[in-house]
CSV table of C-alpha atoms in Angstrom, one decimal:
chain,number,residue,atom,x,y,z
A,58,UNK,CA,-14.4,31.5,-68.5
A,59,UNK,CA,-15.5,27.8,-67.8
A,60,UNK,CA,-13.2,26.9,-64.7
A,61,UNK,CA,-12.8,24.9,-61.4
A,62,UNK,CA,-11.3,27.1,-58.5
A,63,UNK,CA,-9.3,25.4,-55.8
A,64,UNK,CA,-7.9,27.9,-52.8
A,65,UNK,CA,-5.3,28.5,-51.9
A,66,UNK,CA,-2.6,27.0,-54.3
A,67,UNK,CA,-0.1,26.1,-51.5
A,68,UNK,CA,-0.9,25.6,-48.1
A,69,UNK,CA,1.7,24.5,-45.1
A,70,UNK,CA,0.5,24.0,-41.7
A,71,UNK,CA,0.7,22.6,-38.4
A,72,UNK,CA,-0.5,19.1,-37.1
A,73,UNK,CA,-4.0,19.4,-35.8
A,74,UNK,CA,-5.2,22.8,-36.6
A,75,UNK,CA,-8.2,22.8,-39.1
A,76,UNK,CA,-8.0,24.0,-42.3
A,77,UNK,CA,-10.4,24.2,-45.1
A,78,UNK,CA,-9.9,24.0,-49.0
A,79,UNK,CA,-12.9,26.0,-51.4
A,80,UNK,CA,-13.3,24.3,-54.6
A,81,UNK,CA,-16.0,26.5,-56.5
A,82,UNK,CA,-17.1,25.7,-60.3
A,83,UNK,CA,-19.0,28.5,-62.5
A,84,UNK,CA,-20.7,25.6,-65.1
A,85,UNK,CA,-23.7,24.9,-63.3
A,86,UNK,CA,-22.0,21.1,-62.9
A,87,UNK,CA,-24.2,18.6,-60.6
A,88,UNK,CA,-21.3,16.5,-59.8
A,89,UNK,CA,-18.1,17.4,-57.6
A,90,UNK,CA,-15.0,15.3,-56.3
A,91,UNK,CA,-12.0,15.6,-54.5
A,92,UNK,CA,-8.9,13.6,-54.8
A,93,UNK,CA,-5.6,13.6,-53.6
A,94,UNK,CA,-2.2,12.4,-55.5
A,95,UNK,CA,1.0,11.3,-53.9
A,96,UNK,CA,4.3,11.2,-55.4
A,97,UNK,CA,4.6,8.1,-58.5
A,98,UNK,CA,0.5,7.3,-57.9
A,99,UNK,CA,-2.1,8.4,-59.7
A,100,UNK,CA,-5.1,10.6,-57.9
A,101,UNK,CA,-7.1,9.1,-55.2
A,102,UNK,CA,-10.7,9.7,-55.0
A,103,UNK,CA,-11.8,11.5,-51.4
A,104,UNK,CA,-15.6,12.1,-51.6
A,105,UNK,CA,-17.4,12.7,-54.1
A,106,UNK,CA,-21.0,14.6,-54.5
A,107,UNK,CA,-23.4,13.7,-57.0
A,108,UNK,CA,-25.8,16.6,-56.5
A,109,UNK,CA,-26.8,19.2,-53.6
A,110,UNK,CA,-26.6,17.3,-50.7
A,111,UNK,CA,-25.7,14.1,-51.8
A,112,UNK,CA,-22.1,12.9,-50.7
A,113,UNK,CA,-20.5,9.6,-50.9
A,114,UNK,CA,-16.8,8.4,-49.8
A,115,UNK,CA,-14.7,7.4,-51.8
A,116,UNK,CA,-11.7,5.3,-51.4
A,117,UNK,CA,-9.5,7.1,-49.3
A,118,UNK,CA,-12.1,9.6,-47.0
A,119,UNK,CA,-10.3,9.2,-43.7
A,120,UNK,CA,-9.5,12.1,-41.8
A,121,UNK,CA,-11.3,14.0,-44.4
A,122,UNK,CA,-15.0,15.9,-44.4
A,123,UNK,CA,-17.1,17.9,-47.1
A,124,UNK,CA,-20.2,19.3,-47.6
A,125,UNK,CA,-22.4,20.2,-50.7
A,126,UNK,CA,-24.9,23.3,-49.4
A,127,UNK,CA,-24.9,24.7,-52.8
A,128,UNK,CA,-24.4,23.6,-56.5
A,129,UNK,CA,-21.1,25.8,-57.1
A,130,UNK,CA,-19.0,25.1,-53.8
A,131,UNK,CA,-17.4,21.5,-52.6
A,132,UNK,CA,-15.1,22.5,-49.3
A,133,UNK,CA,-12.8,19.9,-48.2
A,134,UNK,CA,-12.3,20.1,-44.4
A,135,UNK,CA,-9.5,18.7,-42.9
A,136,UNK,CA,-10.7,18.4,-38.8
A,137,UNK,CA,-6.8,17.7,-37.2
A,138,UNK,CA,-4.8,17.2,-40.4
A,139,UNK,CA,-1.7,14.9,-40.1
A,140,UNK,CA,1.5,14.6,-41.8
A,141,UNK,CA,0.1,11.6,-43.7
A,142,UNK,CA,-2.3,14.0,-45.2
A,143,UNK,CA,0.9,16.1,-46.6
A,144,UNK,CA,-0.7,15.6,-50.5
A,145,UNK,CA,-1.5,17.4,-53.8
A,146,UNK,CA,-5.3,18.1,-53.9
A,147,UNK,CA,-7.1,18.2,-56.6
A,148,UNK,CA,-11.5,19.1,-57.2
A,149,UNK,CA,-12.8,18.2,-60.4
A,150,UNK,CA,-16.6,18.6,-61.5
A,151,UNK,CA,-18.8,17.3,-64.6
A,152,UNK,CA,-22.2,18.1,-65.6
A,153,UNK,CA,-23.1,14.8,-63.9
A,154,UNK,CA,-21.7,11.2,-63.2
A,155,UNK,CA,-24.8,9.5,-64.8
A,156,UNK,CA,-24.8,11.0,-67.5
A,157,UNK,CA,-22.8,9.9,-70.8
A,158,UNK,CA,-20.5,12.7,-72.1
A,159,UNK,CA,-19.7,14.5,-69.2
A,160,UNK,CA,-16.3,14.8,-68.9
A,161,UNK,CA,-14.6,15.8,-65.9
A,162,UNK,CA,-12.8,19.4,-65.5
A,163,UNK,CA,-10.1,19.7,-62.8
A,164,UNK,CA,-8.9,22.9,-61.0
A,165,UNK,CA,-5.3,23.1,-60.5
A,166,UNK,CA,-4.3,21.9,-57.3
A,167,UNK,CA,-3.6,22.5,-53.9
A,168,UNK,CA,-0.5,21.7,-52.2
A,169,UNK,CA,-0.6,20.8,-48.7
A,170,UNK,CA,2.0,20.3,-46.3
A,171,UNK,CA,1.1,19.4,-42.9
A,172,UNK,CA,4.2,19.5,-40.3
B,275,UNK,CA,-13.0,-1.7,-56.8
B,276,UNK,CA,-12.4,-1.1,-60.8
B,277,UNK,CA,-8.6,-1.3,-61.6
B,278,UNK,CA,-7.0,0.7,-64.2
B,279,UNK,CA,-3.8,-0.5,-65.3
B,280,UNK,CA,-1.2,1.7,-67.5
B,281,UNK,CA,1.4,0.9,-69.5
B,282,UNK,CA,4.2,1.0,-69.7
B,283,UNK,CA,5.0,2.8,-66.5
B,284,UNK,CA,7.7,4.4,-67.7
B,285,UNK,CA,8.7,5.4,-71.6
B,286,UNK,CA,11.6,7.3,-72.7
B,287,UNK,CA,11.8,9.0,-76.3
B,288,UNK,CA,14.0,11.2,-78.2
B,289,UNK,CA,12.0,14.1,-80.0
B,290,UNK,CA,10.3,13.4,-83.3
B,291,UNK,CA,9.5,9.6,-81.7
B,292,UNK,CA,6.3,8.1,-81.9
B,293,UNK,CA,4.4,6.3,-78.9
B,294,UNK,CA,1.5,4.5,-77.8
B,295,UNK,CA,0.2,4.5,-74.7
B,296,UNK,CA,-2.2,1.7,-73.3
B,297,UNK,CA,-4.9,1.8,-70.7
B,298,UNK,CA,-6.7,-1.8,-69.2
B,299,UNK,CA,-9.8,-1.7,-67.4
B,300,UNK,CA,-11.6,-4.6,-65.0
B,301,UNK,CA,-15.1,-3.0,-65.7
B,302,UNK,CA,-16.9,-1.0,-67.9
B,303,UNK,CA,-15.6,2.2,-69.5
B,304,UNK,CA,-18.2,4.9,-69.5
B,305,UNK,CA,-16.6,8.7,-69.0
B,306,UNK,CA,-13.3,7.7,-69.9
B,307,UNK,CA,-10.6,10.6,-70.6
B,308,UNK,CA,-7.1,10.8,-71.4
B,309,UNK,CA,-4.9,13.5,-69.6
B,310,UNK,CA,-2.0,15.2,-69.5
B,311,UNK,CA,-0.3,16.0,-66.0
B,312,UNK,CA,2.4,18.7,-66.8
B,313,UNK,CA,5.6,19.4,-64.7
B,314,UNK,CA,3.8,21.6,-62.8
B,315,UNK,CA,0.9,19.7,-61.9
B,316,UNK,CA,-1.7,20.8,-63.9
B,317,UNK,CA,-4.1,18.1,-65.3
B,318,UNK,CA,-4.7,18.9,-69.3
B,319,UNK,CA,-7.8,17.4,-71.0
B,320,UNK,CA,-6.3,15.9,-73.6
B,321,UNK,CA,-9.7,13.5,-74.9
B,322,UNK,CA,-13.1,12.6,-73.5
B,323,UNK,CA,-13.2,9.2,-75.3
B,324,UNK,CA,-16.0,6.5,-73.9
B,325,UNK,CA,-15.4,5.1,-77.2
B,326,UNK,CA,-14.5,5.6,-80.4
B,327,UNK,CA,-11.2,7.0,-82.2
B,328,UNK,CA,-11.0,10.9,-82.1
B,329,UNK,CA,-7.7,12.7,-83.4
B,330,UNK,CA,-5.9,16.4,-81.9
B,331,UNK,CA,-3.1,17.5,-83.7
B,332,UNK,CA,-0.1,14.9,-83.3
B,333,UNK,CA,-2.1,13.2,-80.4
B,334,UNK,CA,-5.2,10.6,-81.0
B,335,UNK,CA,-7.3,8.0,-78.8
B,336,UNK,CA,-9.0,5.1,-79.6
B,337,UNK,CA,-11.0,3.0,-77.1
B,338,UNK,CA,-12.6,-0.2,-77.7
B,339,UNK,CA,-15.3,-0.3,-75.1
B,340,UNK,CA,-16.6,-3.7,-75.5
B,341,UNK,CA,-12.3,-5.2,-74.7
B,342,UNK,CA,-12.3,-2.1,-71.9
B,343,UNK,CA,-8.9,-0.7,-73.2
B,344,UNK,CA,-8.0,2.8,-74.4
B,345,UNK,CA,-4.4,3.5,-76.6
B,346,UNK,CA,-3.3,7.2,-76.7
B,347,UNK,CA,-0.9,7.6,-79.8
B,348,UNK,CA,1.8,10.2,-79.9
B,349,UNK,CA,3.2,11.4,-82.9
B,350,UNK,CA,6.4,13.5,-83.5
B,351,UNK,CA,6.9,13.4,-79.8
B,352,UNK,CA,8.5,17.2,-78.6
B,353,UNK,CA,10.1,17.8,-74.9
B,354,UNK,CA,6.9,19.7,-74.1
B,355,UNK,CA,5.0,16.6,-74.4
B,356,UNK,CA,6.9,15.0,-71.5
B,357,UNK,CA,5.3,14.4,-68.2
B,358,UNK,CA,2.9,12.0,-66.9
B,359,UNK,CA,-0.2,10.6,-68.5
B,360,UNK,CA,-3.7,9.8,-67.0
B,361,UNK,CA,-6.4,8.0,-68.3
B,362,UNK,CA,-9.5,7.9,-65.5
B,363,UNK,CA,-12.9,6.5,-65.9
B,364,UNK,CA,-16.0,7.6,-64.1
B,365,UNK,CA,-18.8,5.4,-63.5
B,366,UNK,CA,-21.6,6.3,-60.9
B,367,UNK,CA,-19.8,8.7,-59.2
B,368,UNK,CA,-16.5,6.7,-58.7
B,369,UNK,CA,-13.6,8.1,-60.4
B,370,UNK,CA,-10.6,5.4,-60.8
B,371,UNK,CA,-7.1,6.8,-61.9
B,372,UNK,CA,-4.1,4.2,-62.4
B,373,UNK,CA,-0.6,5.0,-61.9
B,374,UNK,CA,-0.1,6.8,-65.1
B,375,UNK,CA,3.0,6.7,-67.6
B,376,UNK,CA,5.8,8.9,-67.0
B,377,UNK,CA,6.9,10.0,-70.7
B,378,UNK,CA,10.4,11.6,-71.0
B,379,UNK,CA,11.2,13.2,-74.4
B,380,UNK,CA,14.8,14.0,-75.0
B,381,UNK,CA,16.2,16.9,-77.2
């Protein structure tokens, strides 16, 4: 089955101890993002990758890292989260951004609660 | 940045209702979608519409590209179609979501 898989679901931790969110996608997608939503907004891009080691910030990367190594896998790496980073995650991927008809498919969220 | 602006925020239906819901955009619409956020989170494809009218059911979505708008019409509403609705575009890599409309259908 077609999916985008975000681990884990639900996620509390302390302030300043690093955590790490998988996203991996089984379509052979070039493009990968991560966003976050807080309560009454919409999502909020992170990074975004267009491709195998190719990155870009969004508009709220602070505090935040990723990497692209391989096609199928977008971590999100959170260095020292904070409790302003307490948020519900969400990695999407589409066969590519430059590309018309590519829709993107989401996973189904991470919540994270930092203390 | 590009703005994406929703409305109405908020909507409030008894079952059987119809609705539309509108999405403004300051640039061009290129991957455009509409979606569905549940009450527990999940974000639904509901239409990949760049353009165009395409029709699902009770549900359709028309976007006129060249006035950079999108309307999502609702049919027949039913309490499971209650929650909020999305409507980002994509273009070059930049994903822009506005605040979304909170639909409540009532019994």
């Amino acid at each position: 089955e077609a999916q985008v898989t975000q681990n884990p679901r639900y996620l509390i931790t302390v302030t300043g101890k690093k955590l790490t969110v998988t996203c991996s996608q089984n379509m052979n997608h070039e493009y990968m993002s991560w966003y976050r939503q807080d309560p009454g907004l919409g999502l909020r891009q992170i990074y975004y990758s267009m491709n195998v080691e190719a990155t870009d910030k969004g508009d709220v990367p602070e505090g935040y890292k990723v990497s692209r190594k391989e096609k199928r896998n977008f971590p999100l790496i959170l260095e020292s989260p904070s409790p302003n980073q307490t948020s519900l995650y969400f990695c999407a991927s589409s066969l590519s951004a430059g590309v018309y008809n590519s829709p993107l498919h989401f996973g189904n969220g991470t919540r994270l609660t930092v203390t | 940045g590009i703005q994406v602006e929703q409305s109405p925020p908020d909507l409030i239906l008894q079952e059987g209702a119809n609705s539309t819901l509108r999405c403004n955009f300051s640039d061009s619409v290129n991957n455009l979608q509409w979606f569905h956020q549940n009450p527990w989170g999940q974000l639904i494809n509901l239409f990949y519409i760049p353009s165009g009218t395409k029709q699902n059911g009770r549900l359709s979505a028309t976007t006129v590209a060249t006035e950079r708008y999108s309307l999502l019409y609702i049919s027949s509403s039913q309490t499971t179609d209650s929650g909020v609705y999305f409507c980002p575009n994509t273009n070059a890599g930049k994903s822009t979501f506005g605040d979304g409309t909170t639909l409540t259908v009532k019994p």
